[in-house]
Amino acid sequence: MGKALDGVRILDFTHVQSGPTCTQLLAWLGADVIKVERPGEGDATRGQLRDIPGVDSLYFTMLNHNKRSVTINTKKPGGMAVLDRLIATCDVMVENFAPGALDRMGITWEHIQAINPRMIVASVKGFGPGPYEDCKVYENVAQCAGGAASTTGLEDGIPMVTGAQIGDSGTGLHLALGIVAALYQRTHSGRGQKVLAPMQDAVLNLCRVKLRDQQRLERTHTLHEFPQYPDGKFGEAVPRAGNASGGGQPGSILRCKGWEADPNAYIYFITQAAVWPAICRVIGEEGWVDDDAFKTPQARLLHLKPIFRRIEQWTMTKDKYEAMEILNKYDIPCGPILSMKEIAYEPSLRETGTVVEVDHPTRGKYLTVGNPIKLSDSPTEVTRSPLLGEHTDEVLGQLGFGADEISALRADGAV
Ligand code: COA
């Protein structure tokens, strides 16, 4: 069976996390992704957070599946000549260097256009045009600058970053969509274009509901579904909301049986209006169904804390899976707090290819997250990440370099 992006060739000039997540997705969708790395060093993540000495880290391997690796030193004329030939034959260049780095290498938009006017040049930067456009940015900086940290955390606690890599992997996803759209537009226009996904913007896009709440707060000076309501005070900006549900259906994280010893013995419980009578029956509070204090969603907002305390008395008598099973019978929306250990061994995630075991020549077997996007006509097979420069000879050969030329480039340190 073919792949959605068969025939698309990507010059992958990315490193660390944001760019590599984008090009990995494109590779999983069928693109031929050629990762360009500096000779001898490669992507810095190959050596970061290593768990096995001398072996590519999980940080690197889990972000660079299904790619080929070519080493090129763009600061050598021979290296630039190889890169120019790649530019001539690729459809997309993806990069996430610090602002200005590509220009300093001489790889300007004009340079690329002169070689290949059909090329799409896709970039991740920390910020878009503005006061911070020259700044280097990592994940947590983006989470802070994009509004996530100020709206995450306990109501009386400090700003908090989240473990979900919304700044890096989140921006990589945005960029991948921009690239696919630009490829589609090119089928009509015949031209390449620049695609930019700033990390601050991507995080803000994922925090869209918090900008919604900011405007609601400015108009009404209160947010009824927040834990600060009805007793606490609201300030001028959207506060942190703990584990309160961000939507119109109040929810909370509740303790389950075994919570004293197990840090993940919890369940997320949503008091969806449609199933309120069922919730009352399950927890043994049938009287609440017709009680004016609890009958309507509006009335319940005044009593969310005691309501969740009472539901928790019930969840604490069940383990999180038992609670799930009972609640699901009544269509009560809930979800167990799953640890990474539980996720790693969850059979259904293995069956769908979302958690995959991969074999690597120097590392051996390891687990990774496969393609979370499932296309019925473009299945994904996850293959291991390349060793540094593993495909240099192969790719240079495809670009028309002879064996002697490759040897000379290697002797010069250009590849
Ligand atoms: N050959 C020769 N030189 C190369 C090269 C190659 N194949 N690949 C990279 N380099 C050089 C670059 O030209 C640059 O040199 P310069 O400083 O002389 O211009 C240098 O390597 C370092 O690049 P840089 O991007 O500045 O790396 P860094 O490690 O200092 O910064 C980031 C890392 C992530 C902070 C920075 O790249 C960044 O802000 N990127 C944009 C935002 C982003 O994606 N952040 C999230 C990362 S997960």
XYZ file of C-alpha atoms and ligand atoms in Angstrom:
463
model
C 0.000 0.000 0.000
C 1.272 3.511 -0.806
C 1.742 6.323 1.682
C 0.058 9.722 1.845
C 3.299 11.642 1.283
C 4.980 9.226 -1.131
C 7.334 11.149 -3.422
C 7.806 14.095 -1.024
C 11.443 14.607 -0.078
C 12.310 16.567 3.047
C 15.633 18.218 3.806
C 15.479 17.867 7.572
C 17.722 20.510 9.083
C 16.146 20.182 12.540
C 17.504 19.408 15.961
C 16.428 18.884 19.580
C 12.629 18.305 19.772
C 10.313 20.766 18.034
C 11.629 20.358 14.471
C 12.343 16.618 14.725
C 8.770 15.858 15.877
C 7.509 17.604 12.751
C 9.773 15.745 10.328
C 9.158 12.426 12.106
C 5.439 12.863 11.510
C 6.064 13.648 7.845
C 8.236 10.514 7.611
C 5.447 8.461 9.165
C 3.100 9.860 6.559
C 5.463 8.559 3.876
C 7.922 11.381 3.095
C 11.593 10.596 2.469
C 13.214 12.543 5.318
C 16.938 13.244 5.050
C 18.287 14.523 8.353
C 21.346 16.767 7.949
C 23.712 16.779 10.925
C 27.100 18.206 11.680
C 29.924 15.642 11.103
C 31.242 14.078 14.287
C 28.644 15.720 16.529
C 25.188 15.361 15.090
C 22.004 16.462 16.791
C 22.941 17.383 20.382
C 20.172 15.135 21.704
C 22.064 12.028 20.530
C 24.242 12.538 23.597
C 21.751 14.078 26.033
C 20.046 12.176 28.884
C 21.904 9.017 27.895
C 20.919 5.824 29.711
C 23.531 3.645 27.918
C 27.086 5.000 27.526
C 28.101 5.718 23.933
C 24.679 4.863 22.497
C 22.171 7.272 20.917
C 19.864 8.455 23.695
C 16.164 7.672 23.862
C 15.693 11.428 23.515
C 17.150 11.187 20.007
C 15.872 7.777 18.952
C 12.271 8.552 19.942
C 12.182 11.743 17.860
C 13.947 10.590 14.700
C 12.360 7.382 13.486
C 11.982 6.591 9.779
C 14.649 9.127 8.736
C 17.987 8.890 6.933
C 21.021 10.666 8.402
C 23.582 12.545 6.327
C 26.494 14.461 7.807
C 27.290 17.792 6.148
C 29.440 20.638 7.440
C 27.812 23.698 5.956
C 30.736 25.844 7.056
C 32.933 24.129 4.408
C 32.461 25.010 0.709
C 32.262 21.296 -0.149
C 29.527 20.863 2.456
C 27.570 23.793 1.023
C 27.864 22.265 -2.452
C 26.263 19.063 -1.149
C 23.572 21.024 0.654
C 22.793 23.024 -2.511
C 22.276 19.798 -4.387
C 19.898 18.638 -1.671
C 18.034 21.950 -1.921
C 17.715 21.411 -5.671
C 16.147 17.982 -5.245
C 14.033 18.305 -2.098
C 10.481 19.639 -1.781
C 10.690 21.016 1.730
C 13.426 22.276 4.031
C 12.515 22.147 7.718
C 14.709 23.950 10.239
C 14.589 25.130 13.837
C 17.903 26.872 14.307
C 18.268 29.930 16.493
C 17.096 33.102 14.718
C 19.598 34.185 12.069
C 21.633 30.942 12.089
C 20.454 29.862 8.636
C 21.292 33.283 7.145
C 24.722 33.153 8.785
C 25.314 29.836 7.006
C 24.478 31.613 3.723
C 21.269 29.644 3.309
C 18.969 32.618 2.828
C 15.480 32.480 1.321
C 16.891 34.136 -1.816
C 19.675 31.537 -2.061
C 17.138 28.712 -1.767
C 14.730 30.352 -4.237
C 17.498 30.782 -6.810
C 18.205 27.043 -6.664
C 14.664 25.735 -6.252
C 11.681 28.112 -6.478
C 9.340 25.219 -5.608
C 10.963 24.661 -2.250
C 8.904 25.142 0.904
C 11.015 26.464 3.780
C 9.457 25.645 7.126
C 10.760 27.045 10.401
C 10.118 26.768 14.093
C 11.212 29.820 16.032
C 10.587 30.709 19.663
C 8.713 33.916 18.808
C 7.206 35.509 15.736
C 8.123 39.034 14.606
C 8.256 41.415 17.578
C 10.369 42.277 20.590
C 11.550 38.706 21.254
C 12.085 37.524 17.690
C 15.847 37.088 18.172
C 15.569 34.963 21.313
C 16.517 31.332 21.637
C 13.693 29.339 23.143
C 13.214 25.952 24.756
C 10.019 24.145 25.749
C 9.330 25.691 29.127
C 10.071 29.226 27.934
C 7.373 28.766 25.303
C 4.945 27.376 27.873
C 5.525 30.472 30.003
C 5.366 32.992 27.154
C 2.362 31.326 25.518
C 0.078 31.626 28.555
C 0.138 27.982 29.652
C 2.176 28.398 32.843
C 0.175 31.332 34.231
C -3.039 29.323 33.886
C -1.683 25.966 35.103
C -1.191 24.894 38.714
C -3.060 24.913 41.990
C -5.227 27.937 42.690
C -2.909 29.143 45.478
C 0.342 27.893 43.931
C 3.075 29.225 41.651
C 2.797 29.106 37.833
C 3.375 25.563 36.626
C 4.616 24.011 33.394
C 2.991 20.843 32.110
C 4.709 17.572 31.231
C 3.001 17.516 27.839
C 5.528 19.106 25.473
C 3.119 21.590 24.004
C 5.907 24.055 23.150
C 8.107 21.622 21.250
C 5.977 18.728 20.033
C 2.911 20.993 19.910
C 4.706 23.425 17.620
C 6.074 20.546 15.531
C 2.498 19.450 14.899
C 1.474 22.947 13.851
C 4.440 23.169 11.497
C 3.657 19.791 9.922
C 0.144 20.982 9.110
C 1.553 24.178 7.570
C 3.917 22.133 5.414
C 1.208 19.809 4.151
C -0.986 22.835 3.330
C 1.905 24.522 1.493
C 2.551 21.339 -0.483
C -1.106 21.309 -1.479
C -1.065 24.997 -2.464
C 2.058 24.330 -4.548
C 0.090 21.878 -6.663
C -1.900 24.937 -7.934
C 0.630 27.758 -7.638
C 3.769 25.850 -8.633
C 5.643 27.928 -6.050
C 7.226 27.264 -2.703
C 6.660 29.503 0.297
C 7.869 30.149 3.817
C 6.019 28.441 6.665
C 6.592 29.734 10.177
C 5.323 28.234 13.426
C 6.447 30.288 16.431
C 6.393 28.329 19.683
C 4.689 31.120 21.635
C 1.874 31.206 19.059
C 1.449 27.432 19.035
C 1.202 27.295 22.839
C -1.280 30.170 22.822
C -3.330 28.350 20.209
C -3.466 25.372 22.566
C -4.445 27.780 25.399
C -7.238 29.314 23.327
C -9.849 28.549 25.998
C -7.892 30.608 28.527
C -8.102 33.700 26.317
C -11.825 32.953 26.118
C -11.925 32.966 29.940
C -9.911 36.197 30.108
C -12.635 37.980 28.160
C -15.408 36.381 30.205
C -13.609 37.511 33.362
C -13.247 41.084 32.108
C -16.956 41.243 31.321
C -18.426 39.471 34.376
C -15.563 39.613 36.968
C -16.094 35.978 37.873
C -15.682 32.490 36.434
C -18.280 30.173 37.897
C -16.605 26.891 37.029
C -13.280 27.863 38.641
C -12.345 26.610 42.153
C -12.149 30.263 43.318
C -15.935 30.483 42.923
C -18.016 31.160 45.012
C -15.795 31.887 48.050
C -12.517 33.255 46.651
C -11.664 36.481 44.859
C -10.827 36.931 41.204
C -8.104 39.314 40.060
C -7.590 40.881 36.649
C -6.193 37.835 34.852
C -7.400 34.261 34.427
C -6.210 32.441 37.554
C -4.839 28.928 37.902
C -7.686 26.458 38.180
C -6.099 23.372 39.708
C -7.740 20.312 38.199
C -11.082 21.952 37.548
C -12.507 21.128 34.157
C -11.976 23.938 31.681
C -15.286 23.337 29.944
C -18.921 23.782 30.848
C -19.101 20.425 32.650
C -17.477 20.583 36.119
C -14.851 17.915 36.805
C -12.202 17.057 39.343
C -9.482 14.535 40.184
C -10.656 12.280 42.987
C -8.873 9.754 45.189
C -9.510 6.058 44.631
C -8.831 2.983 46.763
C -5.105 2.660 47.446
C -4.281 6.352 47.055
C -2.271 6.337 50.294
C 0.415 4.145 48.691
C -0.089 4.639 44.962
C 0.528 8.197 43.646
C -1.684 7.466 40.633
C -4.707 5.910 42.361
C -6.974 8.708 41.166
C -9.763 9.176 38.667
C -10.941 12.221 36.729
C -14.663 12.552 37.275
C -16.949 14.811 35.251
C -20.379 15.722 36.596
C -21.903 15.989 33.147
C -25.388 17.495 33.429
C -26.993 14.802 31.283
C -25.994 12.025 33.721
C -26.497 13.875 37.011
C -29.377 11.589 38.181
C -27.201 8.529 37.452
C -24.318 10.032 39.443
C -26.632 10.601 42.416
C -27.843 7.006 42.269
C -24.342 5.514 41.938
C -23.028 7.384 44.989
C -26.181 6.720 47.006
C -27.543 10.261 47.081
C -30.858 9.710 45.280
C -32.294 12.621 47.278
C -30.050 15.042 45.376
C -31.868 14.390 42.101
C -34.814 16.579 43.118
C -33.088 18.733 45.727
C -33.209 22.399 44.681
C -29.620 22.886 45.868
C -28.327 20.285 43.386
C -31.042 19.908 40.757
C -29.693 22.255 38.074
C -26.131 22.776 36.769
C -26.401 26.420 37.847
C -27.334 25.467 41.419
C -24.565 22.869 41.597
C -21.881 25.451 40.751
C -22.402 26.890 44.237
C -21.705 23.520 45.859
C -19.005 21.903 43.717
C -16.584 21.362 46.589
C -19.036 19.402 48.805
C -20.369 17.555 45.745
C -16.899 16.336 44.773
C -16.078 15.512 48.399
C -19.157 13.266 48.506
C -18.369 11.621 45.161
C -14.828 11.032 46.402
C -16.167 9.156 49.427
C -17.567 6.753 46.845
C -14.496 6.615 44.527
C -12.282 5.882 47.565
C -14.144 2.596 48.012
C -13.149 1.417 44.507
C -9.865 1.163 42.654
C -9.682 3.405 39.592
C -10.458 0.583 37.145
C -13.450 -0.649 39.175
C -14.755 2.906 39.366
C -14.313 3.297 35.594
C -16.211 0.089 34.907
C -19.161 1.084 37.090
C -19.301 4.693 35.875
C -19.042 3.708 32.220
C -22.186 1.597 32.560
C -24.031 4.866 33.190
C -22.139 6.866 30.544
C -20.602 9.027 33.246
C -17.479 10.618 31.669
C -14.414 9.684 33.705
C -10.835 8.571 33.191
C -8.209 6.834 35.306
C -4.951 8.655 36.040
C -2.599 6.354 34.142
C 1.077 6.235 35.005
C 3.703 5.963 32.263
C 4.304 2.414 33.496
C 0.658 1.524 32.971
C 0.669 3.147 29.539
C 3.840 1.318 28.515
C 2.180 -2.054 29.156
C -1.375 -1.178 28.026
C -2.224 -3.867 25.418
C -4.717 -1.764 23.443
C -2.090 0.954 22.805
C 0.312 -1.725 21.562
C -2.379 -3.137 19.271
C -3.088 0.212 17.601
C 0.608 0.973 17.089
C 0.527 3.963 19.418
C 3.073 2.295 21.699
C 5.645 0.417 19.621
C 8.696 -1.688 20.393
C 11.613 -0.864 18.105
C 14.928 -2.665 17.678
C 18.096 -0.597 17.400
C 21.541 -1.914 16.407
C 23.446 -0.456 19.357
C 20.682 0.104 21.908
C 18.616 -3.057 21.469
C 14.864 -3.009 21.998
C 13.088 0.070 23.334
C 9.573 1.452 23.475
C 8.425 4.490 21.575
C 5.247 6.364 20.788
C 4.170 5.583 17.244
C 2.110 7.729 14.921
C -0.934 9.022 16.805
C -2.593 9.984 13.504
C -4.179 6.963 11.831
C -4.833 7.035 8.079
C -6.753 4.058 6.686
C -4.905 4.145 3.335
C -1.504 5.161 4.676
C -0.488 2.858 7.522
C 2.631 3.693 9.532
C 5.466 1.258 10.160
C 7.857 2.710 12.715
C 11.500 2.037 11.840
C 14.492 2.870 14.001
C 16.324 6.186 14.006
C 19.491 6.361 11.893
C 23.013 6.271 13.279
C 24.957 9.483 12.726
C 25.819 9.746 9.027
C 24.521 6.240 8.322
C 23.169 7.276 4.934
C 25.781 9.811 3.826
C 27.231 7.617 1.058
C 23.806 6.438 -0.074
C 22.320 9.946 -0.293
C 25.384 11.546 -1.866
C 25.385 8.733 -4.416
C 21.733 9.510 -5.218
C 22.677 13.168 -5.593
C 25.228 12.185 -8.274
C 28.464 12.338 -6.277
C 30.992 9.658 -7.264
C 32.910 7.534 -4.766
C 36.114 9.587 -5.242
C 34.260 12.853 -4.699
C 32.698 11.492 -1.512
C 36.131 10.398 -0.244
C 37.554 13.851 -0.970
C 34.635 15.565 0.814
C 35.111 13.255 3.784
C 38.875 13.904 3.913
C 38.130 17.637 3.972
C 35.628 17.250 6.843
C 32.836 18.556 4.619
C 30.673 15.448 5.128
N 27.241 22.420 9.792
C 27.828 23.498 10.319
N 27.292 24.246 11.297
C 26.099 23.854 11.793
C 25.433 22.715 11.300
C 26.054 21.988 10.252
N 25.487 20.892 9.734
N 24.291 22.575 11.973
C 24.232 23.588 12.869
N 25.318 24.351 12.764
C 25.637 25.548 13.536
C 24.721 26.701 13.240
O 25.102 27.320 12.033
C 24.953 27.596 14.454
O 26.148 28.321 14.255
P 26.243 29.920 14.480
O 25.890 30.112 15.928
O 27.672 30.166 14.176
O 25.293 30.584 13.591
C 25.237 26.565 15.551
O 25.424 25.311 14.894
C 24.211 26.383 16.629
O 22.872 26.515 16.160
P 21.751 27.006 17.164
O 20.429 26.829 16.537
O 22.086 28.381 17.630
O 21.883 25.954 18.369
P 21.926 26.175 19.938
O 22.237 24.844 20.498
O 22.811 27.287 20.366
O 20.426 26.603 20.318
C 18.046 26.295 20.380
C 19.429 25.628 20.422
C 17.003 25.192 20.379
C 17.857 27.140 21.652
C 17.931 27.178 19.132
O 18.260 26.413 18.011
C 16.549 27.785 18.958
O 16.157 28.736 19.627
N 15.767 27.274 17.972
C 14.481 27.801 17.621
C 13.429 27.448 18.620
C 13.337 25.968 18.865
O 13.129 25.174 17.986
N 13.410 25.630 20.155
C 13.061 24.330 20.648
C 14.072 23.327 20.476
S 13.367 21.820 21.023
